[in-house]
Amino acid sequence: MATKKHDDHENYPTVVVTKTVTVHPKPLLHHPQQILHLSNLDRQCPMLMYVVFFYKPCFAYQNSALGSIFNSLKSGLEETLSIWYPAAGRLSLNQADGKLNLWCNNGGAVLAEAVTTAKIIQLGDLSQYKEFFERLAYKPVFHGNFSQMPLIVAQVTRFGCGGYSISIGASHSLFDGPATYDFLRAWASNSAILKEKRSTLQIYKPVHERGPLLVGTQHGQQQLTKLPESGSSAPTRGAAAIDHLHQLIKQALAGPDMKFGGSNFSNTGNSNLVLKTFHLSGAMIESLKIKVFGGESRGSFSCSSFELIAAHLWKARTKALGVRKGAMVCLQFAVDVRNKMVPPLPKGFSGNAFVLASIALTAEQQEGSSHEATIEKIKQAKNSITNDYVIAYNKALYGGAAQGSLPPINELTLVSDWTRMPFHTIDFLHGEAAYVSPLLSPIPQVAYFMQNPNDLRGIDVRIGLPPQFLNAFSHYFLTNLQ
């Protein structure tokens, strides 16, 4: 899928791949071939998710040959794969139940080397997505056979100015955001370009077994059929996010203007979305808090920047897309459940450990609700994520379609919080990256909340929007922020 062109990448010089190698873990014999059972959370979106790191020209490595940097990254990846060995495997389809699992076959990751005469300064604001960024990523040919697709791919590109980009694609069936962050930190530490090996970096040893998140295996069934949490005698309820999604799909299929394939789906089709980043400075966020809560008069009510901006974005997006007042609208956001499980998942858990929390109102109710009331609902949705919720969510996904196959829905706003994963601090080269940009994902309408390297109190919001609604969203979203 692609976004609508809002930059002419044909004006940029070409990117030429000069070398491609398969990188295997070392030592190879430490991890015999085996099947690692995946959870339903892992199976939602098995495609590769990409980020690209930009490192501007630096005196420390301006005289280093591209081959030297490539070899250091390769050596570091070999060492990292010896611990994170499932990343060198392939997905495997279980013929008995049609489910994907992880085949730890030491098939290897792919690392590419490339050059371009383009200069990083020509790219302008690195926080704003450009189609040219996709050329900086290694994209393996995929014909639908996951058993042939590497789970980790990377490309290091030297720019004409002496700067570098390093793009990494990781299968979402392998890692979630926090696990990807830990994997990349370990890889950067093991590569240790231009510096001694860093032994002081604290990274928990990864735990690859999915354990209590498994459904459909003997171990998983024992975990998922236990009694509800202590203190609760009520039966396990359904997961609100799944229930709300089913209601949204029913709503989209009902009525002449709400049919599947009609206006609600086609006008926000993935091929038409524009990726736009909005930088909210720390001062802008504080200004919004004062306007929403009245400064000193807010009393004991407090909220996080995530809760405030999520509420503000939901209201702005719903209004900009012109959702009819009687329609159900929904805000869903990812919640890390590592510490929500009973008992908690082990430190270093490397699989997917997130579920979606969900809030649903009619568009009229949402427009009439204050920011404070909406924030309170976000808090309630967060608090609803318990061990029982995770169990219900996991069970509901069993046999369900992959999340990435759902087309965008006007009434559904999705948010993913990356602010606790400062990817720009990962120093593959010498020092922090100038910027780290997510590339086009299978679900491009998701709003990503990210740290800005130049404003640690601020938040960068990257969202996919239909071009005809971009100006309206910008107006409503930036209102009260400037």
Short mmCIF file of C-alpha atoms in Angstrom, two decimals:
data_model
loop_
_atom_site.label_atom_id
_atom_site.label_comp_id
_atom_site.label_asym_id
_atom_site.label_seq_id
_atom_site.Cartn_x
_atom_site.Cartn_y
_atom_site.Cartn_z
CA MET A 1 0.00 0.00 0.00
CA ALA A 2 1.14 3.58 -0.50
CA THR A 3 0.32 7.05 0.64
CA LYS A 4 -0.78 9.87 -1.58
CA LYS A 5 2.25 11.63 -3.01
CA HIS A 6 2.96 14.88 -1.24
CA ASP A 7 6.67 14.98 -2.15
CA ASP A 8 8.19 14.26 -5.53
CA HIS A 9 10.78 11.65 -4.62
CA GLU A 10 11.84 11.49 -8.25
CA ASN A 11 13.73 14.74 -7.59
CA TYR A 12 16.04 12.96 -5.17
CA PRO A 13 19.12 11.06 -6.39
CA THR A 14 18.84 7.30 -6.56
CA VAL A 15 19.81 4.94 -3.76
CA VAL A 16 22.08 2.14 -4.98
CA VAL A 17 22.34 -1.08 -2.97
CA THR A 18 25.97 -2.23 -3.17
CA LYS A 19 25.91 -5.31 -0.95
CA THR A 20 23.36 -7.67 0.64
CA VAL A 21 24.29 -10.42 3.08
CA THR A 22 22.45 -12.91 5.25
CA VAL A 23 23.52 -12.60 8.89
CA HIS A 24 23.39 -15.69 11.09
CA PRO A 25 23.67 -15.91 14.87
CA LYS A 26 26.96 -16.99 16.37
CA PRO A 27 27.68 -19.52 17.64
CA LEU A 28 25.14 -21.31 15.45
CA LEU A 29 25.03 -24.61 17.34
CA HIS A 30 23.80 -23.11 20.60
CA HIS A 31 20.21 -23.00 19.40
CA PRO A 32 18.92 -26.12 17.66
CA GLN A 33 15.95 -25.76 15.33
CA GLN A 34 12.68 -25.59 17.19
CA ILE A 35 9.15 -24.24 16.95
CA LEU A 36 8.30 -21.31 19.23
CA HIS A 37 4.52 -21.10 19.65
CA LEU A 38 3.17 -17.59 19.12
CA SER A 39 0.31 -15.97 20.99
CA ASN A 40 -2.74 -14.48 19.31
CA LEU A 41 -1.29 -11.06 20.15
CA ASP A 42 1.75 -11.95 18.02
CA ARG A 43 -0.35 -13.07 15.07
CA GLN A 44 -2.36 -9.87 14.60
CA CYS A 45 0.07 -8.25 12.14
CA PRO A 46 2.94 -10.45 10.87
CA MET A 47 4.25 -7.92 8.35
CA LEU A 48 7.53 -6.02 8.71
CA MET A 49 7.36 -2.70 10.56
CA TYR A 50 10.11 -0.21 9.64
CA VAL A 51 11.89 2.67 11.31
CA VAL A 52 14.76 4.68 9.82
CA PHE A 53 17.48 6.34 11.90
CA PHE A 54 19.15 9.48 10.51
CA TYR A 55 22.68 10.38 11.61
CA LYS A 56 24.01 13.69 10.33
CA PRO A 57 27.65 14.07 9.28
CA CYS A 58 29.95 13.77 12.26
CA PHE A 59 33.70 14.37 12.59
CA ALA A 60 34.03 11.13 14.61
CA TYR A 61 33.19 8.92 11.61
CA GLN A 62 33.61 11.16 8.56
CA ASN A 63 36.78 9.30 7.58
CA SER A 64 35.33 5.84 8.26
CA ALA A 65 34.68 3.74 5.19
CA LEU A 66 31.14 2.53 4.58
CA GLY A 67 32.47 -1.02 4.54
CA SER A 68 33.93 -0.62 8.02
CA ILE A 69 30.62 0.58 9.44
CA PHE A 70 28.76 -2.16 7.59
CA ASN A 71 31.08 -4.83 9.03
CA SER A 72 30.68 -3.46 12.55
CA LEU A 73 26.89 -3.57 12.22
CA LYS A 74 27.10 -7.10 10.80
CA SER A 75 29.32 -8.33 13.63
CA GLY A 76 27.06 -6.71 16.23
CA LEU A 77 23.98 -8.27 14.65
CA GLU A 78 25.60 -11.72 14.69
CA GLU A 79 26.31 -11.35 18.39
CA THR A 80 22.82 -10.03 19.14
CA LEU A 81 21.14 -12.86 17.21
CA SER A 82 23.00 -15.38 19.35
CA ILE A 83 20.80 -14.24 22.28
CA TRP A 84 17.73 -13.04 20.35
CA TYR A 85 17.84 -16.20 18.21
CA PRO A 86 14.14 -16.27 17.18
CA ALA A 87 14.86 -13.11 15.17
CA ALA A 88 16.99 -15.27 12.83
CA GLY A 89 14.07 -17.63 12.19
CA ARG A 90 11.02 -17.61 9.94
CA LEU A 91 7.28 -17.75 10.45
CA SER A 92 5.75 -21.16 9.86
CA LEU A 93 2.12 -22.04 9.13
CA ASN A 94 0.74 -24.86 11.26
CA GLN A 95 -1.20 -27.01 8.80
CA ALA A 96 -3.39 -28.44 11.58
CA ASP A 97 -4.93 -25.17 12.77
CA GLY A 98 -3.80 -22.63 10.14
CA LYS A 99 -1.95 -20.54 12.75
CA LEU A 100 1.43 -18.90 12.39
CA ASN A 101 4.23 -19.95 14.73
CA LEU A 102 7.91 -19.08 14.85
CA TRP A 103 10.32 -21.55 13.31
CA CYS A 104 13.72 -20.98 14.93
CA ASN A 105 15.72 -22.36 12.00
CA ASN A 106 18.70 -19.95 12.05
CA GLY A 107 17.71 -18.79 8.57
CA GLY A 108 19.27 -15.43 9.34
CA ALA A 109 18.53 -11.74 9.09
CA VAL A 110 19.33 -9.62 6.02
CA LEU A 111 21.69 -6.64 6.07
CA ALA A 112 22.14 -4.38 3.03
CA GLU A 113 24.68 -1.67 2.24
CA ALA A 114 23.73 1.28 0.02
CA VAL A 115 24.95 4.68 -1.17
CA THR A 116 23.28 7.84 -2.44
CA THR A 117 24.59 11.21 -3.57
CA ALA A 118 21.68 12.89 -1.77
CA LYS A 119 22.54 15.02 1.24
CA ILE A 120 20.56 14.73 4.44
CA ILE A 121 19.98 18.48 4.46
CA GLN A 122 18.07 18.07 1.17
CA LEU A 123 15.45 16.03 3.02
CA GLY A 124 14.38 19.07 5.03
CA ASP A 125 12.43 18.40 8.21
CA LEU A 126 13.20 14.77 9.02
CA SER A 127 10.07 14.49 11.17
CA GLN A 128 7.90 14.87 8.06
CA TYR A 129 7.54 11.58 6.17
CA LYS A 130 8.70 11.52 2.57
CA GLU A 131 8.32 8.70 0.08
CA PHE A 132 12.07 8.85 -0.47
CA PHE A 133 12.49 7.37 3.03
CA GLU A 134 11.14 4.08 1.68
CA ARG A 135 14.18 3.84 -0.62
CA LEU A 136 16.40 3.78 2.45
CA ALA A 137 14.86 0.49 3.59
CA TYR A 138 15.56 -3.02 2.37
CA LYS A 139 12.24 -4.49 1.18
CA PRO A 140 12.39 -8.25 0.57
CA VAL A 141 10.16 -9.59 -2.20
CA PHE A 142 7.07 -11.08 -0.57
CA HIS A 143 4.64 -13.35 -2.41
CA GLY A 144 2.52 -14.34 0.57
CA ASN A 145 4.77 -17.13 1.86
CA PHE A 146 5.83 -16.08 5.35
CA SER A 147 8.21 -19.04 5.65
CA GLN A 148 10.48 -17.31 3.12
CA MET A 149 10.36 -13.83 4.64
CA PRO A 150 13.20 -12.81 7.00
CA LEU A 151 11.99 -11.45 10.33
CA ILE A 152 14.73 -8.80 10.60
CA VAL A 153 16.02 -6.75 7.66
CA ALA A 154 18.24 -3.68 7.75
CA GLN A 155 19.98 -1.28 5.40
CA VAL A 156 22.80 1.18 6.11
CA THR A 157 22.99 3.99 3.56
CA ARG A 158 25.81 6.52 3.25
CA PHE A 159 24.71 9.97 2.05
CA GLY A 160 26.74 12.25 -0.17
CA CYS A 161 27.32 14.60 2.77
CA GLY A 162 28.90 11.87 4.91
CA GLY A 163 25.79 11.27 6.99
CA TYR A 164 24.08 7.91 7.34
CA SER A 165 20.68 6.33 7.64
CA ILE A 166 20.07 2.94 9.20
CA SER A 167 16.66 1.42 8.53
CA ILE A 168 15.39 -1.65 10.36
CA GLY A 169 12.34 -3.74 9.54
CA ALA A 170 11.11 -6.22 12.15
CA SER A 171 8.15 -8.56 11.92
CA HIS A 172 5.44 -7.47 14.36
CA SER A 173 4.90 -11.17 15.11
CA LEU A 174 8.39 -11.24 16.56
CA PHE A 175 8.47 -8.10 18.73
CA ASP A 176 6.20 -5.34 19.99
CA GLY A 177 7.49 -1.79 20.48
CA PRO A 178 9.27 -2.23 23.84
CA ALA A 179 10.88 -5.51 22.71
CA THR A 180 12.02 -3.89 19.43
CA TYR A 181 13.54 -1.04 21.43
CA ASP A 182 15.47 -3.50 23.64
CA PHE A 183 16.64 -5.53 20.62
CA LEU A 184 17.94 -2.44 18.83
CA ARG A 185 19.70 -1.15 21.95
CA ALA A 186 21.41 -4.53 22.31
CA TRP A 187 22.43 -4.51 18.65
CA ALA A 188 23.82 -0.97 18.85
CA SER A 189 25.73 -1.87 22.01
CA ASN A 190 27.21 -4.99 20.40
CA SER A 191 28.18 -3.05 17.26
CA ALA A 192 29.93 -0.37 19.32
CA ILE A 193 31.15 1.61 16.33
CA LEU A 194 34.11 3.90 17.13
CA LYS A 195 33.98 3.13 20.83
CA GLU A 196 34.84 0.39 23.26
CA LYS A 197 32.23 -2.27 23.96
CA ARG A 198 29.63 -0.85 26.32
CA SER A 199 29.13 -3.32 29.16
CA THR A 200 27.29 -0.83 31.38
CA LEU A 201 24.08 -0.79 29.31
CA GLN A 202 21.38 -2.56 31.30
CA ILE A 203 19.28 -4.78 29.07
CA TYR A 204 17.40 -7.73 30.54
CA LYS A 205 18.15 -11.10 29.03
CA PRO A 206 15.29 -11.72 26.60
CA VAL A 207 12.58 -14.26 27.44
CA HIS A 208 11.22 -15.63 24.16
CA GLU A 209 8.65 -18.18 25.38
CA ARG A 210 5.15 -16.69 25.21
CA GLY A 211 4.05 -18.65 28.30
CA PRO A 212 0.72 -17.49 29.77
CA LEU A 213 -0.26 -15.62 26.59
CA LEU A 214 -0.60 -18.83 24.59
CA VAL A 215 -4.02 -20.09 23.50
CA GLY A 216 -4.57 -23.46 21.87
CA THR A 217 -1.69 -25.31 23.51
CA GLN A 218 -1.85 -27.40 26.65
CA HIS A 219 0.23 -24.91 28.63
CA GLY A 220 -1.73 -21.95 27.35
CA GLN A 221 -5.10 -23.53 28.07
CA GLN A 222 -4.07 -24.18 31.67
CA GLN A 223 -3.17 -20.52 32.02
CA LEU A 224 -6.28 -19.17 30.32
CA THR A 225 -8.89 -21.32 32.05
CA LYS A 226 -7.92 -20.41 35.60
CA LEU A 227 -10.36 -18.66 37.93
CA PRO A 228 -10.87 -14.89 37.73
CA GLU A 229 -8.58 -12.65 39.75
CA SER A 230 -8.77 -12.81 43.51
CA GLY A 231 -11.49 -10.62 44.93
CA SER A 232 -13.69 -11.07 41.86
CA SER A 233 -16.51 -13.60 41.80
CA ALA A 234 -18.00 -12.36 38.53
CA PRO A 235 -17.40 -14.28 35.32
CA THR A 236 -14.78 -12.90 32.93
CA ARG A 237 -16.27 -10.16 30.76
CA GLY A 238 -15.53 -9.59 27.11
CA ALA A 239 -12.81 -7.22 25.93
CA ALA A 240 -14.30 -3.80 25.22
CA ALA A 241 -11.92 -3.13 22.30
CA ILE A 242 -13.08 -6.27 20.44
CA ASP A 243 -16.76 -5.61 21.22
CA HIS A 244 -16.50 -2.00 20.05
CA LEU A 245 -14.72 -3.00 16.85
CA HIS A 246 -17.49 -5.46 16.00
CA GLN A 247 -20.06 -2.72 16.61
CA LEU A 248 -18.16 -0.32 14.33
CA ILE A 249 -18.07 -2.91 11.54
CA LYS A 250 -21.83 -3.55 11.92
CA GLN A 251 -22.42 0.19 11.82
CA ALA A 252 -20.34 0.49 8.65
CA LEU A 253 -22.37 -2.26 6.99
CA ALA A 254 -25.73 -0.73 7.88
CA GLY A 255 -27.60 1.92 5.92
CA PRO A 256 -27.16 3.38 2.43
CA ASP A 257 -24.31 5.72 3.44
CA MET A 258 -22.65 3.33 5.88
CA LYS A 259 -22.06 0.26 3.76
CA PHE A 260 -18.82 -1.66 3.53
CA GLY A 261 -16.93 -0.27 0.57
CA GLY A 262 -19.00 2.91 0.75
CA SER A 263 -17.94 6.37 1.86
CA ASN A 264 -16.69 5.39 5.29
CA PHE A 265 -14.10 3.05 3.85
CA SER A 266 -13.22 4.29 0.39
CA ASN A 267 -12.58 7.92 1.26
CA THR A 268 -10.05 6.92 3.89
CA GLY A 269 -8.50 4.15 1.84
CA ASN A 270 -4.86 3.43 2.59
CA SER A 271 -3.82 4.54 -0.91
CA ASN A 272 -5.03 8.09 -0.18
CA LEU A 273 -3.61 8.75 3.27
CA VAL A 274 -1.09 11.53 3.85
CA LEU A 275 1.36 11.02 6.71
CA LYS A 276 1.76 14.23 8.70
CA THR A 277 3.75 14.97 11.86
CA PHE A 278 2.62 17.64 14.30
CA HIS A 279 5.21 18.84 16.81
CA LEU A 280 3.65 19.76 20.14
CA SER A 281 6.23 21.53 22.25
CA GLY A 282 6.30 21.21 26.02
CA ALA A 283 5.05 24.79 26.20
CA MET A 284 2.10 24.02 23.90
CA ILE A 285 1.10 21.00 25.99
CA GLU A 286 1.29 23.04 29.21
CA SER A 287 -0.77 25.78 27.57
CA LEU A 288 -3.48 23.25 26.66
CA LYS A 289 -3.51 21.94 30.24
CA ILE A 290 -4.06 25.46 31.55
CA LYS A 291 -6.87 26.11 29.07
CA VAL A 292 -8.55 22.77 29.82
CA PHE A 293 -8.19 22.79 33.59
CA GLY A 294 -7.99 26.50 34.35
CA GLY A 295 -4.45 26.49 35.74
CA GLU A 296 -4.39 26.57 39.53
CA SER A 297 -8.11 25.83 39.79
CA ARG A 298 -7.84 22.25 38.55
CA GLY A 299 -7.44 21.08 42.14
CA SER A 300 -6.65 17.42 42.64
CA PHE A 301 -7.39 16.40 39.04
CA SER A 302 -4.25 15.51 37.16
CA CYS A 303 -3.49 13.80 33.89
CA SER A 304 -0.55 12.69 31.82
CA SER A 305 0.46 14.38 28.58
CA PHE A 306 -0.60 11.20 26.75
CA GLU A 307 -4.13 11.33 28.21
CA LEU A 308 -4.48 15.02 27.39
CA ILE A 309 -3.22 14.78 23.79
CA ALA A 310 -5.13 11.54 23.09
CA ALA A 311 -8.38 13.19 24.20
CA HIS A 312 -7.62 16.32 22.17
CA LEU A 313 -6.68 14.34 19.06
CA TRP A 314 -9.79 12.13 19.24
CA LYS A 315 -12.07 15.16 19.40
CA ALA A 316 -10.19 16.95 16.60
CA ARG A 317 -10.12 13.95 14.26
CA THR A 318 -13.82 13.14 14.76
CA LYS A 319 -14.81 16.74 14.08
CA ALA A 320 -12.50 17.10 11.06
CA LEU A 321 -13.81 13.92 9.39
CA GLY A 322 -17.40 15.12 9.78
CA VAL A 323 -18.75 11.99 11.44
CA ARG A 324 -22.55 12.14 11.72
CA LYS A 325 -23.77 12.96 15.22
CA GLY A 326 -25.67 9.71 15.79
CA ALA A 327 -22.76 7.48 14.80
CA MET A 328 -20.71 5.57 17.36
CA VAL A 329 -17.11 6.79 17.54
CA CYS A 330 -14.31 4.97 19.26
CA LEU A 331 -10.84 5.75 20.63
CA GLN A 332 -8.51 2.76 21.02
CA PHE A 333 -4.95 2.87 22.32
CA ALA A 334 -2.32 0.27 23.06
CA VAL A 335 -1.60 -0.71 26.69
CA ASP A 336 1.48 -2.69 27.73
CA VAL A 337 0.26 -5.65 29.82
CA ARG A 338 3.63 -6.91 31.07
CA ASN A 339 2.77 -5.77 34.59
CA LYS A 340 -0.99 -6.26 34.23
CA MET A 341 -0.79 -10.04 34.09
CA VAL A 342 -1.07 -12.20 37.23
CA PRO A 343 1.71 -13.00 37.79
CA PRO A 344 3.48 -10.30 35.74
CA LEU A 345 5.32 -11.35 32.61
CA PRO A 346 9.06 -11.85 33.20
CA LYS A 347 11.50 -8.99 32.71
CA GLY A 348 12.84 -9.10 29.19
CA PHE A 349 9.68 -10.67 27.69
CA SER A 350 10.35 -10.31 23.97
CA GLY A 351 6.96 -11.04 22.41
CA ASN A 352 3.87 -8.91 21.86
CA ALA A 353 2.43 -7.86 25.20
CA PHE A 354 -0.10 -5.18 24.35
CA VAL A 355 -3.87 -5.03 24.08
CA LEU A 356 -6.13 -2.19 23.03
CA ALA A 357 -8.10 -0.21 25.58
CA SER A 358 -11.28 1.30 24.15
CA ILE A 359 -13.79 4.12 24.68
CA ALA A 360 -17.02 4.42 22.71
CA LEU A 361 -19.53 7.29 22.51
CA THR A 362 -21.79 8.77 19.88
CA ALA A 363 -20.16 11.60 17.94
CA GLU A 364 -22.67 14.00 19.51
CA GLN A 365 -21.79 12.82 23.04
CA GLN A 366 -18.10 13.07 22.29
CA GLU A 367 -18.37 16.60 20.90
CA GLY A 368 -20.40 17.66 23.93
CA SER A 369 -17.96 16.15 26.43
CA SER A 370 -15.29 18.35 27.94
CA HIS A 371 -11.63 17.46 27.66
CA GLU A 372 -11.67 16.68 31.37
CA ALA A 373 -14.58 14.23 31.00
CA THR A 374 -12.90 12.55 28.02
CA ILE A 375 -9.63 12.25 29.94
CA GLU A 376 -11.50 10.61 32.80
CA LYS A 377 -12.86 8.01 30.37
CA ILE A 378 -9.33 7.37 29.09
CA LYS A 379 -8.20 6.79 32.68
CA GLN A 380 -11.10 4.37 33.24
CA ALA A 381 -10.23 2.49 30.04
CA LYS A 382 -6.62 2.19 31.19
CA ASN A 383 -7.70 0.88 34.58
CA SER A 384 -9.97 -1.70 32.94
CA ILE A 385 -6.92 -3.53 31.54
CA THR A 386 -6.62 -6.35 34.07
CA ASN A 387 -5.52 -9.95 33.86
CA ASP A 388 -9.11 -10.95 33.08
CA TYR A 389 -9.30 -8.38 30.26
CA VAL A 390 -6.10 -9.73 28.70
CA ILE A 391 -7.48 -13.28 28.86
CA ALA A 392 -10.76 -12.23 27.22
CA TYR A 393 -8.93 -10.19 24.56
CA ASN A 394 -6.57 -13.03 23.77
CA LYS A 395 -9.40 -15.55 23.48
CA ALA A 396 -11.41 -13.22 21.24
CA LEU A 397 -8.50 -13.05 18.79
CA TYR A 398 -8.35 -16.81 18.42
CA GLY A 399 -9.54 -17.55 14.90
CA GLY A 400 -9.94 -13.85 14.14
CA ALA A 401 -8.60 -11.96 11.14
CA ALA A 402 -5.33 -10.11 11.29
CA GLN A 403 -5.77 -6.54 12.51
CA GLY A 404 -3.74 -5.23 9.61
CA SER A 405 -6.41 -6.41 7.14
CA LEU A 406 -9.06 -3.99 8.46
CA PRO A 407 -9.51 -0.91 6.28
CA PRO A 408 -9.55 2.52 7.94
CA ILE A 409 -12.83 3.55 9.54
CA ASN A 410 -13.68 7.22 10.07
CA GLU A 411 -15.26 6.46 13.42
CA LEU A 412 -12.19 4.62 14.81
CA THR A 413 -9.21 6.60 16.14
CA LEU A 414 -6.12 4.52 16.95
CA VAL A 415 -3.20 5.73 19.07
CA SER A 416 0.17 4.12 19.81
CA ASP A 417 2.36 5.67 22.51
CA TRP A 418 6.11 5.55 21.74
CA THR A 419 7.10 8.29 24.18
CA ARG A 420 8.65 5.77 26.59
CA MET A 421 10.77 4.33 23.79
CA PRO A 422 13.24 7.10 22.84
CA PHE A 423 14.56 5.42 19.69
CA HIS A 424 16.68 8.47 18.85
CA THR A 425 18.93 7.74 21.86
CA ILE A 426 20.09 4.46 20.29
CA ASP A 427 23.60 5.27 19.08
CA PHE A 428 24.39 2.91 16.23
CA LEU A 429 27.06 5.37 15.12
CA HIS A 430 28.47 8.10 17.34
CA GLY A 431 25.89 9.78 19.53
CA GLU A 432 22.13 10.11 19.17
CA ALA A 433 20.23 10.04 15.91
CA ALA A 434 19.05 13.36 14.49
CA TYR A 435 15.62 11.75 14.09
CA VAL A 436 13.99 8.32 13.89
CA SER A 437 10.99 8.08 11.58
CA PRO A 438 8.52 5.21 11.30
CA LEU A 439 7.94 4.28 7.68
CA LEU A 440 4.59 3.47 6.12
CA SER A 441 2.93 0.74 8.20
CA PRO A 442 0.16 -1.75 7.37
CA ILE A 443 -2.16 0.45 9.48
CA PRO A 444 -1.08 3.97 8.40
CA GLN A 445 -4.02 5.75 10.06
CA VAL A 446 -2.58 5.05 13.53
CA ALA A 447 -1.44 8.14 15.43
CA TYR A 448 2.05 7.63 16.88
CA PHE A 449 3.09 9.71 19.90
CA MET A 450 6.89 10.03 19.87
CA GLN A 451 9.63 11.89 21.69
CA ASN A 452 11.21 14.78 19.83
CA PRO A 453 15.04 14.72 20.07
CA ASN A 454 15.16 18.50 20.50
CA ASP A 455 12.31 18.90 23.00
CA LEU A 456 12.09 16.14 25.59
CA ARG A 457 8.94 17.68 27.15
CA GLY A 458 7.22 17.80 23.77
CA ILE A 459 5.46 15.13 21.72
CA ASP A 460 5.59 14.50 17.99
CA VAL A 461 2.25 13.18 16.70
CA ARG A 462 2.52 11.28 13.38
CA ILE A 463 -0.85 10.37 11.85
CA GLY A 464 -2.24 9.21 8.50
CA LEU A 465 -5.12 11.35 7.22
CA PRO A 466 -7.17 11.58 4.02
CA PRO A 467 -5.81 14.64 2.14
CA GLN A 468 -9.21 16.31 1.91
CA PHE A 469 -9.43 16.42 5.72
CA LEU A 470 -5.84 17.43 6.49
CA ASN A 471 -6.47 21.18 6.75
CA ALA A 472 -9.57 20.72 8.90
CA PHE A 473 -7.74 18.37 11.25
CA SER A 474 -4.78 20.74 11.48
CA HIS A 475 -7.14 23.58 12.40
CA TYR A 476 -9.05 21.68 15.09
CA PHE A 477 -5.98 19.91 16.47
CA LEU A 478 -3.83 23.04 16.77
CA THR A 479 -6.65 25.11 18.27
CA ASN A 480 -5.86 25.88 21.94
CA LEU A 481 -2.27 24.75 21.38
CA GLN A 482 -0.85 27.98 19.97
#
